XYZ file of C-alpha atoms in Angstrom:
711
model
C 164.169 -164.198 113.097
C 165.185 -162.158 109.979
C 161.578 -161.305 108.974
C 160.751 -157.789 110.313
C 157.298 -159.102 111.681
C 159.101 -162.040 113.634
C 160.532 -160.908 117.085
C 160.423 -161.451 120.645
C 159.208 -159.017 123.526
C 160.480 -159.379 127.106
C 161.540 -158.015 130.326
C 165.329 -157.067 131.203
C 166.286 -159.146 134.377
C 169.791 -158.023 134.608
C 172.780 -156.484 132.721
C 176.585 -157.567 132.362
C 178.783 -155.128 130.580
C 177.244 -153.932 127.396
C 174.957 -156.926 127.243
C 171.450 -157.330 128.718
C 169.740 -160.653 129.554
C 165.891 -160.438 128.752
C 163.330 -163.122 130.155
C 161.056 -163.670 127.039
C 157.393 -162.942 127.659
C 155.747 -162.841 124.038
C 156.797 -163.805 120.274
C 155.669 -162.439 117.011
C 155.554 -164.847 114.038
C 154.419 -163.273 110.841
C 152.844 -160.400 112.633
C 150.615 -162.480 115.393
C 151.778 -161.929 118.712
C 151.314 -164.677 121.248
C 151.956 -165.021 125.134
C 154.662 -167.695 125.749
C 155.532 -166.240 129.301
C 154.547 -169.940 130.751
C 156.540 -171.807 127.781
C 159.587 -169.640 126.973
C 161.875 -172.329 128.841
C 160.964 -174.724 126.390
C 161.926 -172.337 123.352
C 164.689 -170.295 124.502
C 166.709 -172.610 127.128
C 165.886 -173.628 130.777
C 165.907 -170.024 131.969
C 163.882 -168.667 129.098
C 166.305 -165.828 128.682
C 168.077 -164.277 125.499
C 171.123 -162.090 125.576
C 170.775 -158.726 123.879
C 174.247 -157.295 123.055
C 173.450 -153.570 122.133
C 170.474 -151.528 123.037
C 169.997 -147.749 122.828
C 169.203 -146.169 125.330
C 170.886 -148.489 127.835
C 168.713 -150.956 129.658
C 167.908 -151.409 133.401
C 166.176 -154.270 135.182
C 162.400 -154.066 134.602
C 162.664 -152.402 131.007
C 160.663 -153.896 128.274
C 162.563 -154.982 125.155
C 161.894 -155.942 121.567
C 164.599 -158.007 119.803
C 165.210 -160.695 117.004
C 167.497 -163.237 118.291
C 169.204 -166.237 116.680
C 171.255 -169.311 117.818
C 174.709 -168.707 118.235
C 177.690 -170.952 119.507
C 178.960 -174.591 119.208
C 176.346 -177.273 118.608
C 176.118 -178.601 122.237
C 176.128 -174.970 123.745
C 173.993 -172.946 121.511
C 172.221 -170.031 122.927
C 169.963 -167.334 121.612
C 171.543 -163.891 121.036
C 170.457 -160.677 119.496
C 172.832 -158.271 118.004
C 170.751 -155.244 118.854
C 167.454 -154.379 120.550
C 164.846 -151.547 121.107
C 163.635 -150.249 124.407
C 159.928 -150.392 124.539
C 157.999 -147.885 126.567
C 154.229 -147.963 128.054
C 151.919 -146.371 125.926
C 148.327 -144.901 125.992
C 146.134 -143.347 123.434
C 144.507 -140.141 124.772
C 143.834 -138.865 121.381
C 139.836 -139.800 121.800
C 139.506 -136.838 124.423
C 137.864 -133.890 123.193
C 140.855 -131.688 123.159
C 144.640 -131.976 124.036
C 143.818 -129.569 126.905
C 141.683 -132.453 128.451
C 144.815 -134.757 128.341
C 146.858 -132.063 130.287
C 144.214 -131.640 132.867
C 144.020 -135.323 133.379
C 147.796 -135.868 133.529
C 148.762 -132.604 135.326
C 145.895 -131.442 137.233
C 143.251 -134.077 138.300
C 145.678 -136.956 138.172
C 145.016 -140.782 137.289
C 143.618 -143.501 139.573
C 145.572 -146.371 137.975
C 148.694 -145.738 140.260
C 151.112 -146.095 137.408
C 154.734 -144.959 138.028
C 157.562 -144.866 135.396
C 158.068 -143.667 131.853
C 155.191 -143.826 129.621
C 154.230 -142.391 126.124
C 150.723 -140.567 125.649
C 149.133 -139.827 122.282
C 147.458 -136.658 122.760
C 146.219 -135.870 119.042
C 146.071 -137.716 115.762
C 149.796 -136.586 115.024
C 151.277 -135.759 118.248
C 152.738 -137.569 121.333
C 154.524 -136.958 124.379
C 156.965 -138.937 126.589
C 156.837 -138.159 130.379
C 157.580 -139.893 133.606
C 154.444 -140.517 136.120
C 154.552 -140.812 139.807
C 152.166 -141.352 142.418
C 151.361 -138.143 144.377
C 150.357 -138.150 148.202
C 146.526 -138.253 147.203
C 147.184 -141.711 145.529
C 146.674 -140.333 141.969
C 149.354 -140.589 139.254
C 150.680 -137.307 137.796
C 153.689 -136.172 135.633
C 156.785 -135.529 137.510
C 159.446 -135.342 134.704
C 160.211 -133.151 132.954
C 159.764 -130.668 135.870
C 159.525 -127.558 133.508
C 156.270 -128.148 131.724
C 156.266 -124.862 129.947
C 158.002 -125.989 126.849
C 156.915 -129.910 126.783
C 158.442 -131.516 123.626
C 155.968 -132.825 121.043
C 157.095 -136.086 118.896
C 155.273 -137.456 115.622
C 153.208 -140.453 116.450
C 154.260 -143.615 114.696
C 151.376 -146.166 114.471
C 153.965 -149.058 113.036
C 155.986 -148.571 116.315
C 152.958 -149.339 118.701
C 153.009 -152.975 119.809
C 150.115 -154.682 121.790
C 151.514 -157.586 123.981
C 149.256 -160.123 125.180
C 149.728 -161.097 128.997
C 147.944 -163.366 131.384
C 146.141 -160.378 132.924
C 145.061 -158.651 129.517
C 146.830 -156.616 126.907
C 149.829 -154.400 127.519
C 150.466 -151.580 125.056
C 154.056 -150.510 124.480
C 155.757 -148.291 121.814
C 159.233 -148.494 120.430
C 160.148 -144.736 119.951
C 162.452 -144.216 116.974
C 165.600 -142.549 118.283
C 166.078 -140.653 114.994
C 162.773 -138.939 115.008
C 162.716 -135.350 115.098
C 160.953 -133.152 117.607
C 157.809 -131.917 116.035
C 156.978 -128.935 118.322
C 156.357 -127.911 122.091
C 153.217 -127.436 124.161
C 152.799 -125.461 127.306
C 151.417 -127.762 129.974
C 152.063 -125.746 133.046
C 149.563 -126.303 135.972
C 146.844 -123.656 136.077
C 148.471 -122.333 139.273
C 151.993 -122.045 137.478
C 150.305 -120.405 134.554
C 148.333 -117.556 136.379
C 151.596 -117.180 138.385
C 153.439 -116.494 135.020
C 150.614 -113.958 134.008
C 150.939 -112.149 137.253
C 154.677 -111.832 137.193
C 154.621 -110.833 133.729
C 151.896 -108.070 134.618
C 154.163 -107.112 137.529
C 157.159 -106.217 135.322
C 155.899 -103.194 133.553
C 152.681 -100.888 133.179
C 150.232 -100.319 130.386
C 147.968 -97.618 128.731
C 144.560 -96.679 130.264
C 142.340 -97.912 127.359
C 143.977 -101.307 127.057
C 144.210 -101.444 130.957
C 140.304 -100.939 131.080
C 139.862 -103.774 128.398
C 142.054 -106.289 130.729
C 140.337 -105.205 133.866
C 136.864 -105.978 132.333
C 138.047 -109.241 131.342
C 139.593 -110.118 134.585
C 136.665 -109.055 136.811
C 134.294 -111.108 134.698
C 136.216 -114.361 134.727
C 138.816 -114.396 137.558
C 136.378 -115.282 140.092
C 134.794 -118.225 138.434
C 138.160 -119.391 137.318
C 139.335 -119.556 141.014
C 136.261 -121.456 141.959
C 136.823 -123.828 139.166
C 140.151 -124.577 139.816
C 139.587 -125.437 143.625
C 137.797 -128.286 142.157
C 140.711 -129.896 140.477
C 139.288 -133.452 141.026
C 136.425 -132.937 138.373
C 137.281 -132.997 134.671
C 134.764 -130.315 133.394
C 135.053 -129.353 129.564
C 133.689 -125.719 130.631
C 136.566 -125.270 132.944
C 138.929 -126.183 130.069
C 137.357 -123.504 128.098
C 137.800 -120.950 130.717
C 141.555 -121.624 131.046
C 141.907 -121.389 127.381
C 140.202 -118.157 127.353
C 142.534 -116.849 130.163
C 145.651 -118.169 128.080
C 144.230 -116.089 125.127
C 144.229 -113.189 127.505
C 147.730 -113.720 128.456
C 148.902 -114.013 124.686
C 147.275 -110.449 124.337
C 149.129 -109.045 127.164
C 152.415 -110.622 126.169
C 152.040 -108.999 122.593
C 151.317 -105.443 124.154
C 154.397 -104.325 126.425
C 152.837 -100.837 126.678
C 149.739 -102.386 128.194
C 151.351 -104.514 130.838
C 153.296 -101.332 131.921
C 150.043 -99.190 132.413
C 148.080 -102.003 133.952
C 150.708 -102.429 136.607
C 150.861 -98.848 137.316
C 147.450 -98.549 137.727
C 147.488 -101.637 140.308
C 150.035 -99.984 142.352
C 148.069 -96.881 142.730
C 144.653 -98.586 143.420
C 143.637 -97.953 147.236
C 142.236 -101.606 147.670
C 145.625 -103.203 146.270
C 147.442 -100.515 148.654
C 145.385 -101.730 151.564
C 146.120 -105.451 150.787
C 149.932 -104.704 150.681
C 149.802 -102.958 154.083
C 147.710 -106.016 155.653
C 150.185 -108.403 154.169
C 153.132 -106.238 155.509
C 151.769 -106.483 159.051
C 151.035 -109.957 158.787
C 154.715 -110.976 157.719
C 155.988 -108.483 160.572
C 154.112 -110.418 163.153
C 155.292 -113.861 161.682
C 158.812 -112.606 162.034
C 158.211 -111.375 165.541
C 156.889 -114.782 166.632
C 159.948 -116.438 164.833
C 162.338 -114.396 166.743
C 160.767 -114.960 170.174
C 160.768 -118.591 169.353
C 164.480 -118.325 168.464
C 165.264 -116.503 171.701
C 163.465 -119.172 173.947
C 165.453 -121.978 172.178
C 168.881 -120.269 172.666
C 168.151 -119.559 176.266
C 167.001 -123.171 176.827
C 170.315 -124.512 175.085
C 172.539 -122.248 177.306
C 170.718 -123.607 180.389
C 171.002 -127.291 179.452
C 174.764 -126.854 178.632
C 175.435 -125.373 182.003
C 173.545 -128.103 183.656
C 175.361 -130.787 181.863
C 178.905 -129.328 182.789
C 177.856 -129.170 186.593
C 176.578 -132.759 186.354
C 179.801 -133.878 184.481
C 182.066 -132.296 187.317
C 180.025 -134.009 190.296
C 180.202 -137.356 188.302
C 184.093 -137.083 187.898
C 184.404 -136.389 191.824
C 182.414 -139.300 192.679
C 184.270 -141.603 190.222
C 187.505 -140.657 191.671
C 186.389 -141.482 195.161
C 185.204 -144.958 194.027
C 188.451 -145.791 192.203
C 190.235 -145.058 195.515
C 188.064 -147.292 197.590
C 188.294 -150.161 194.985
C 192.081 -149.940 194.896
C 192.356 -150.422 198.497
C 190.003 -153.302 198.532
C 191.677 -154.996 195.492
C 195.320 -154.836 197.152
C 193.881 -156.565 200.089
C 191.898 -159.341 198.197
C 194.892 -159.965 196.011
C 197.134 -160.558 198.930
C 194.752 -163.124 200.290
C 194.265 -164.825 196.739
C 197.962 -165.214 196.205
C 198.412 -166.884 199.651
C 195.752 -169.424 198.918
C 196.962 -169.926 195.240
C 200.363 -170.911 196.530
C 199.109 -173.310 198.898
C 196.709 -174.800 196.132
C 199.530 -175.197 193.724
C 201.828 -177.163 196.152
C 198.907 -179.674 196.581
C 198.339 -179.781 192.956
C 202.114 -180.518 192.126
C 201.913 -183.448 194.586
C 198.917 -184.947 192.923
C 200.239 -184.242 189.558
C 203.428 -186.256 190.195
C 201.330 -189.117 191.370
C 198.961 -189.107 188.383
C 201.851 -189.012 185.975
C 203.755 -192.056 187.555
C 200.112 -193.943 187.371
C 199.624 -192.780 183.625
C 203.194 -194.070 182.750
C 202.412 -197.423 184.027
C 198.977 -197.618 182.526
C 200.436 -196.667 178.958
C 203.081 -199.416 179.172
C 200.250 -201.837 179.995
C 198.176 -200.594 177.185
C 200.968 -200.872 174.582
C 201.498 -204.519 175.622
C 197.828 -205.349 175.406
C 197.532 -203.745 171.854
C 200.446 -205.496 170.742
C 198.934 -208.846 171.931
C 195.603 -207.716 170.295
C 197.253 -206.972 167.183
C 198.838 -210.660 166.828
C 195.928 -212.385 167.828
C 193.896 -210.166 165.418
C 196.323 -211.034 162.383
C 196.228 -215.021 163.254
C 192.195 -214.687 163.444
C 192.058 -213.022 160.080
C 194.297 -215.649 158.505
C 192.255 -218.556 159.936
C 188.945 -216.880 158.811
C 190.397 -216.328 155.248
C 191.705 -219.979 155.257
C 188.195 -221.149 156.258
C 186.404 -218.961 153.690
C 188.905 -220.655 151.042
C 188.366 -224.188 152.111
C 184.398 -223.541 152.343
C 184.333 -222.137 148.533
C 186.665 -225.141 147.368
C 184.580 -227.548 149.040
C 181.191 -226.181 147.699
C 182.883 -226.149 144.274
C 184.204 -229.526 144.444
C 180.719 -230.953 145.642
C 178.836 -229.088 142.827
C 181.364 -230.435 140.322
C 180.919 -234.084 141.755
C 177.319 -233.789 141.642
C 177.210 -232.715 138.034
C 179.428 -235.540 136.964
C 177.514 -238.059 138.685
C 174.335 -236.923 136.955
C 176.122 -236.772 133.435
C 177.326 -240.243 133.783
C 173.968 -241.530 135.154
C 172.414 -240.037 132.054
C 174.967 -241.117 129.607
C 174.789 -244.767 130.843
C 170.914 -244.768 130.613
C 171.048 -243.394 127.053
C 173.821 -245.712 126.093
C 171.926 -248.770 126.905
C 168.572 -247.384 125.181
C 168.002 -248.693 121.624
C 168.973 -246.195 119.027
C 166.024 -244.384 117.184
C 165.875 -241.213 115.279
C 164.840 -238.374 117.191
C 161.882 -236.252 116.378
C 160.498 -232.834 117.052
C 157.447 -233.067 119.332
C 154.604 -230.818 118.389
C 155.658 -229.882 114.835
C 153.827 -230.737 111.811
C 153.376 -229.035 108.433
C 152.221 -225.359 108.708
C 151.508 -224.737 105.127
C 147.902 -223.911 105.812
C 149.064 -220.745 108.035
C 148.842 -217.401 106.277
C 151.946 -215.852 105.065
C 152.767 -212.261 106.492
C 155.131 -209.625 105.563
C 157.388 -207.963 107.959
C 155.575 -204.534 107.440
C 152.304 -206.097 108.522
C 153.476 -207.849 111.936
C 153.113 -204.510 113.768
C 149.396 -204.175 112.729
C 148.744 -208.031 113.342
C 150.128 -207.322 116.919
C 148.118 -204.087 117.561
C 145.062 -205.985 116.280
C 145.425 -208.979 118.786
C 142.833 -209.418 121.488
C 145.192 -211.944 123.382
C 147.764 -209.113 124.403
C 147.303 -206.229 126.999
C 148.543 -203.046 126.073
C 151.801 -203.323 127.656
C 152.010 -206.870 126.191
C 151.680 -205.403 122.692
C 154.592 -203.302 123.041
C 156.567 -206.413 124.573
C 155.587 -208.519 121.658
C 156.755 -206.090 119.271
C 160.175 -205.874 120.868
C 160.480 -209.601 121.128
C 159.943 -209.954 117.270
C 162.288 -207.317 116.448
C 164.994 -209.171 118.476
C 163.964 -212.541 116.978
C 163.866 -211.408 113.246
C 167.088 -209.276 113.632
C 169.213 -212.224 114.607
C 169.306 -211.459 118.614
C 168.661 -213.890 121.506
C 166.197 -212.502 123.759
C 165.776 -213.886 127.326
C 162.012 -214.380 128.358
C 161.051 -214.474 131.970
C 157.917 -213.789 134.138
C 154.846 -215.819 134.908
C 153.276 -215.777 131.292
C 156.257 -216.968 129.331
C 154.377 -220.166 127.711
C 151.412 -217.966 126.540
C 153.937 -215.358 125.150
C 156.043 -217.919 123.391
C 152.831 -219.325 121.867
C 151.740 -215.906 120.553
C 155.277 -215.314 118.987
C 154.896 -218.615 117.094
C 151.487 -217.760 116.206
C 152.840 -214.593 114.719
C 155.826 -215.679 112.736
C 155.983 -219.522 112.984
C 152.793 -220.584 111.766
C 151.411 -221.439 115.384
C 154.027 -224.144 116.098
C 157.446 -223.889 118.011
C 160.278 -226.210 118.919
C 160.903 -226.605 122.636
C 164.209 -227.786 123.958
C 164.559 -228.570 127.629
C 168.314 -228.035 128.770
C 169.699 -230.498 131.430
C 173.089 -231.070 133.011
C 174.309 -233.063 129.917
C 174.323 -229.789 127.990
C 177.711 -228.557 128.499
C 179.141 -227.355 125.244
C 177.683 -225.721 122.111
C 177.814 -228.827 120.154
C 175.360 -230.504 122.697
C 172.618 -227.989 121.833
C 172.477 -229.993 118.335
C 173.777 -233.594 118.856
C 173.022 -235.885 121.684
C 176.111 -236.978 123.805
C 177.356 -240.554 123.445
C 174.899 -241.449 121.043
C 175.361 -238.754 118.139
C 171.760 -238.562 117.301
C 170.694 -234.995 116.518
C 168.443 -233.289 119.062
C 165.279 -231.533 118.595
C 167.241 -228.234 117.854
C 169.404 -230.327 115.454
C 166.470 -231.487 113.388
C 165.055 -227.986 113.415
C 168.171 -226.280 112.065
C 168.433 -228.890 109.287
C 164.725 -228.241 108.393
C 165.575 -224.364 108.274
C 168.606 -224.965 106.146
C 167.041 -227.458 103.695
C 163.251 -226.615 103.315
C 163.478 -223.043 104.206
C 160.955 -223.603 106.879
C 160.561 -220.916 109.661
C 161.218 -222.484 113.168
C 160.589 -220.557 116.634
C 162.644 -222.313 119.018
C 162.626 -222.039 122.791
C 165.692 -223.185 125.065
C 163.867 -223.761 128.291
C 165.643 -224.207 131.817
C 169.094 -223.056 130.718
C 170.068 -222.682 134.314
C 169.985 -226.475 134.697
C 172.790 -226.684 132.255
C 176.413 -225.189 131.915
C 174.660 -222.350 129.773
C 177.236 -219.862 130.876
C 179.854 -221.830 128.575
C 177.847 -221.829 125.354
C 175.229 -218.990 125.518
C 177.554 -216.144 124.267
C 178.572 -218.556 121.385
C 174.899 -219.166 120.336
C 174.198 -215.461 120.286
C 177.144 -214.949 118.069
C 176.330 -217.678 115.696
C 172.766 -216.215 115.360
C 174.109 -212.577 114.928
C 176.948 -213.622 112.267
C 174.433 -215.773 110.371
C 175.923 -219.194 110.910
C 172.622 -220.313 112.191
C 169.994 -219.819 109.441
C 168.161 -216.442 109.666
C 164.843 -218.327 109.526
C 165.721 -220.141 112.753
C 164.427 -217.929 115.591
C 165.628 -218.676 119.085
C 164.734 -217.383 122.622
C 165.898 -218.491 126.014
C 163.941 -219.217 129.188
C 165.106 -220.427 132.905
C 163.262 -222.064 135.736
C 165.380 -220.677 138.740
C 167.540 -217.648 139.219
C 170.684 -218.172 137.181
C 173.974 -218.729 138.642
C 176.424 -215.644 139.000
C 178.460 -216.819 135.850
C 175.212 -217.209 133.900
C 173.622 -213.838 135.272
C 176.767 -212.115 133.969
C 176.523 -213.469 130.552
C 172.826 -212.849 130.229
C 173.327 -209.155 130.971
C 174.503 -208.882 127.396
C 171.385 -210.233 125.926
C 168.039 -208.354 125.422
C 165.719 -209.303 128.315
C 161.984 -209.427 128.420
C 159.609 -209.837 131.342
C 156.378 -211.104 130.374
C 154.335 -210.603 133.367
C 151.017 -208.875 132.613
C 151.647 -209.255 128.796
C 148.472 -211.331 128.159
C 144.931 -210.041 128.406
C 142.813 -211.822 131.020
C 139.807 -212.197 128.822
C 142.006 -212.980 125.777
C 141.291 -216.709 125.919
C 137.856 -216.148 125.745
C 138.139 -214.146 122.399
C 140.302 -216.989 121.158
C 137.727 -219.648 121.799
C 134.966 -217.383 120.420
C 136.705 -216.941 117.088
C 135.327 -219.040 114.020
C 137.198 -221.950 112.536
C 138.139 -219.794 109.404
C 139.400 -216.967 111.393
C 142.916 -218.512 111.908
C 145.481 -216.239 114.098
C 148.400 -218.114 112.810
C 150.860 -216.366 110.253
C 154.113 -217.653 108.801
C 156.608 -214.769 108.105
C 157.736 -214.399 104.559
C 161.618 -214.024 105.148
C 162.077 -212.622 101.527
C 160.492 -209.520 102.922
C 163.487 -209.011 105.195
C 165.899 -207.043 103.169
C 168.958 -205.279 104.894
C 168.777 -201.672 105.277
C 169.921 -199.719 102.325
C 173.508 -198.035 102.534
C 172.467 -194.725 103.285
C 169.885 -195.747 105.996
C 172.400 -197.919 107.695
C 175.183 -195.429 107.318
C 172.917 -192.608 108.996
C 171.872 -195.055 111.930
C 175.727 -195.900 112.419
C 176.408 -192.044 112.314
C 173.774 -191.299 115.117
C 175.631 -194.045 117.151
C 178.965 -192.467 116.774
C 177.767 -189.182 118.010
C 176.697 -190.962 121.358
C 180.066 -192.828 121.477
C 178.776 -196.207 120.343
C 180.860 -197.769 117.437
C 179.542 -200.658 115.137
C 182.427 -203.109 114.067
C 183.151 -204.302 110.674
C 182.185 -208.036 111.614
C 178.733 -206.789 112.637
C 177.855 -204.736 109.449
C 175.386 -207.382 108.181
C 173.591 -207.869 111.598
C 173.440 -203.994 112.014
C 171.881 -203.687 108.628
C 169.241 -206.360 109.316
C 168.664 -204.738 112.564
C 167.891 -201.229 111.315
C 165.375 -202.748 108.632
C 163.420 -204.866 111.097
C 163.234 -202.195 114.056
C 162.313 -199.447 111.414
C 159.361 -201.563 110.196
C 158.150 -202.600 113.594
C 159.033 -200.007 116.085
C 158.552 -196.806 114.064
C 159.270 -193.811 116.277
C 161.070 -196.239 119.060
C 163.406 -197.616 116.555
C 166.257 -195.215 117.297
C 166.306 -195.956 120.957
C 165.887 -199.656 120.413
C 169.053 -199.795 118.006
C 170.980 -197.647 120.438
C 170.202 -200.165 123.381
C 171.242 -203.189 120.987
C 174.424 -201.461 119.720
C 175.467 -200.753 123.422
C 174.836 -204.414 124.563
C 176.861 -205.685 121.642
C 179.717 -203.131 122.625
C 179.582 -204.451 126.132
C 179.801 -207.943 124.795
C 182.865 -207.014 122.959
C 184.788 -205.318 125.755
C 183.947 -208.472 127.975
C 186.021 -210.689 125.571
C 185.783 -212.660 122.320
C 182.855 -215.039 122.410
C 183.548 -218.551 123.936
C 183.984 -221.542 121.465
C 181.524 -223.395 123.856
C 184.061 -225.744 125.226
C 184.209 -226.319 129.029
C 187.368 -226.679 131.075
C 186.590 -230.392 132.104
C 188.595 -233.250 131.148
C 186.277 -236.011 132.587
C 183.916 -235.954 129.533
C 184.393 -235.518 125.559
C 181.734 -234.352 123.150
C 179.623 -237.056 121.846
C 179.580 -236.137 118.067
C 180.254 -233.645 115.257
C 178.093 -230.608 115.382
C 175.311 -230.012 112.730
C 175.574 -226.360 113.183
């Protein structure tokens, strides 16, 4: 905030040494001030505070402050700090009143009904202003209380550029940043009317004046003093005529001050006037009566105090005698009672000692018996624990052996049946030429998904995620009640509407069993699909179903690694499904793969939209793999750098996969790409920490692979 028109305004909440902490209430940007009291925590940290290191004059909690903060500190611990700040004082413009005297009467005599208390600056004319402290008087009105001597109230030049109007939730607040270097422009006498008249009278009482001038003053006073007193008694009303009368009396005071001889003569005449002398006599008698009354009251109070002191002394003596008598009686009774208690105590102690000896003997016997029982329980508990552990081990071994025997029996049965069947070339069910499907570029996929009427709002997001996983070389795991429809839609998006389905069974034990049938050596549906992808460049969406019915935990990580490293052609897009909850070993392996729950992904009325479309309106698309190019070096490096900041590292072996991931995610996910890349990289890092990918070979010796791999 280096620009002079850019600053913040707030309230001091606390101080610490030379620094003050300010809660930001408003912000000025290019001269426009806005209220940010409800959102300051979003702009200036959780507390919405800034630190101001040097403010003159010193701040106290509750003061308004103007500052220009900037960010300081290390990257992860930055905070807003202002090197200096200005204290702001409440401001009000009274220059619109008919004269400065009206402002004086409003702030000193009549008082204001706003109930304001504290420091405030008032503009009283076009060029002058005053700084005072207001307080609420007993009548509920706010008046000036500081400075206490208003005879020489300082005047300061008004600076319009220092006036700030801050918007708040209850309206606008006027504040002014007073320049500490400003020079005082003058003084003004704002004494109260009563103080001003007292000054005039005190000045008249100092010396006398000549007869001619005295007559002139007497004439003026006799014509105006009565009316002034009546007007001053009605201080709650602000009457311009009263102000004019006061101003006239002040001009009279100026004349008297300039004529010392006039003042002396005037006072001499006053002293010789019979009426004045009579008033002085009456006042003297009144003061004497008041003094006599005060003296009589003092004598009564002194006599009353003496009587009370004597009574208190006599009462204390009687209480002391009574207390001594009571102490003697208590001592005699206490001695008798103590003797009786001691005799009873000795008898009770003798009985208790006998009982204690008997109880201790019984306790020793019980302790010995308890120790014997605990030793027996410990021995029996150890034997019981050993027996239970042995039973658990035997149960686990028995279950493992039974599962292994059942799997081997099923495998032998399937191999025997397939060995007796005539050899024939395998074919891929449901696959036919898809040259009539429209090609689609990578950048158009997101729009195709968004326009689909078959997917729900959540399903569109899941579909884009699944396509990103498939096209970037990942191996997504699909689950939920709508897997089949979801797979069909993925195939329609990138595979021309057709997909290869491979049902896993117990014979699929190794990675090679995915591509070549055991015993016969004929290629599986996946084997033929990978041949077409490698030879013809066709795009194939392949689904490995029911992986929980095979030994998938032995080959699933190998399959994911082959896809990621490019050993399997990039135009072969593979995903997984399972029929039953996976085993513990398979579930652990699937944690390192992306998972998508398809429940609720399809629009309930989507099938109606699909049936209602015309034959020419084909949904099927075939992805143009040539539009998927690895991200440029700078883009991939920037993405890898963001991962390093979050302690996620990409290995050298995954560079090509990561570049492709960045390209596909950026094209399909847009603003969500960064989070998707971070999640994929973390899964890859977790897989690396879990160990190198398996070679897909089981630890069984009862069966061998049926043929060479086509992968």
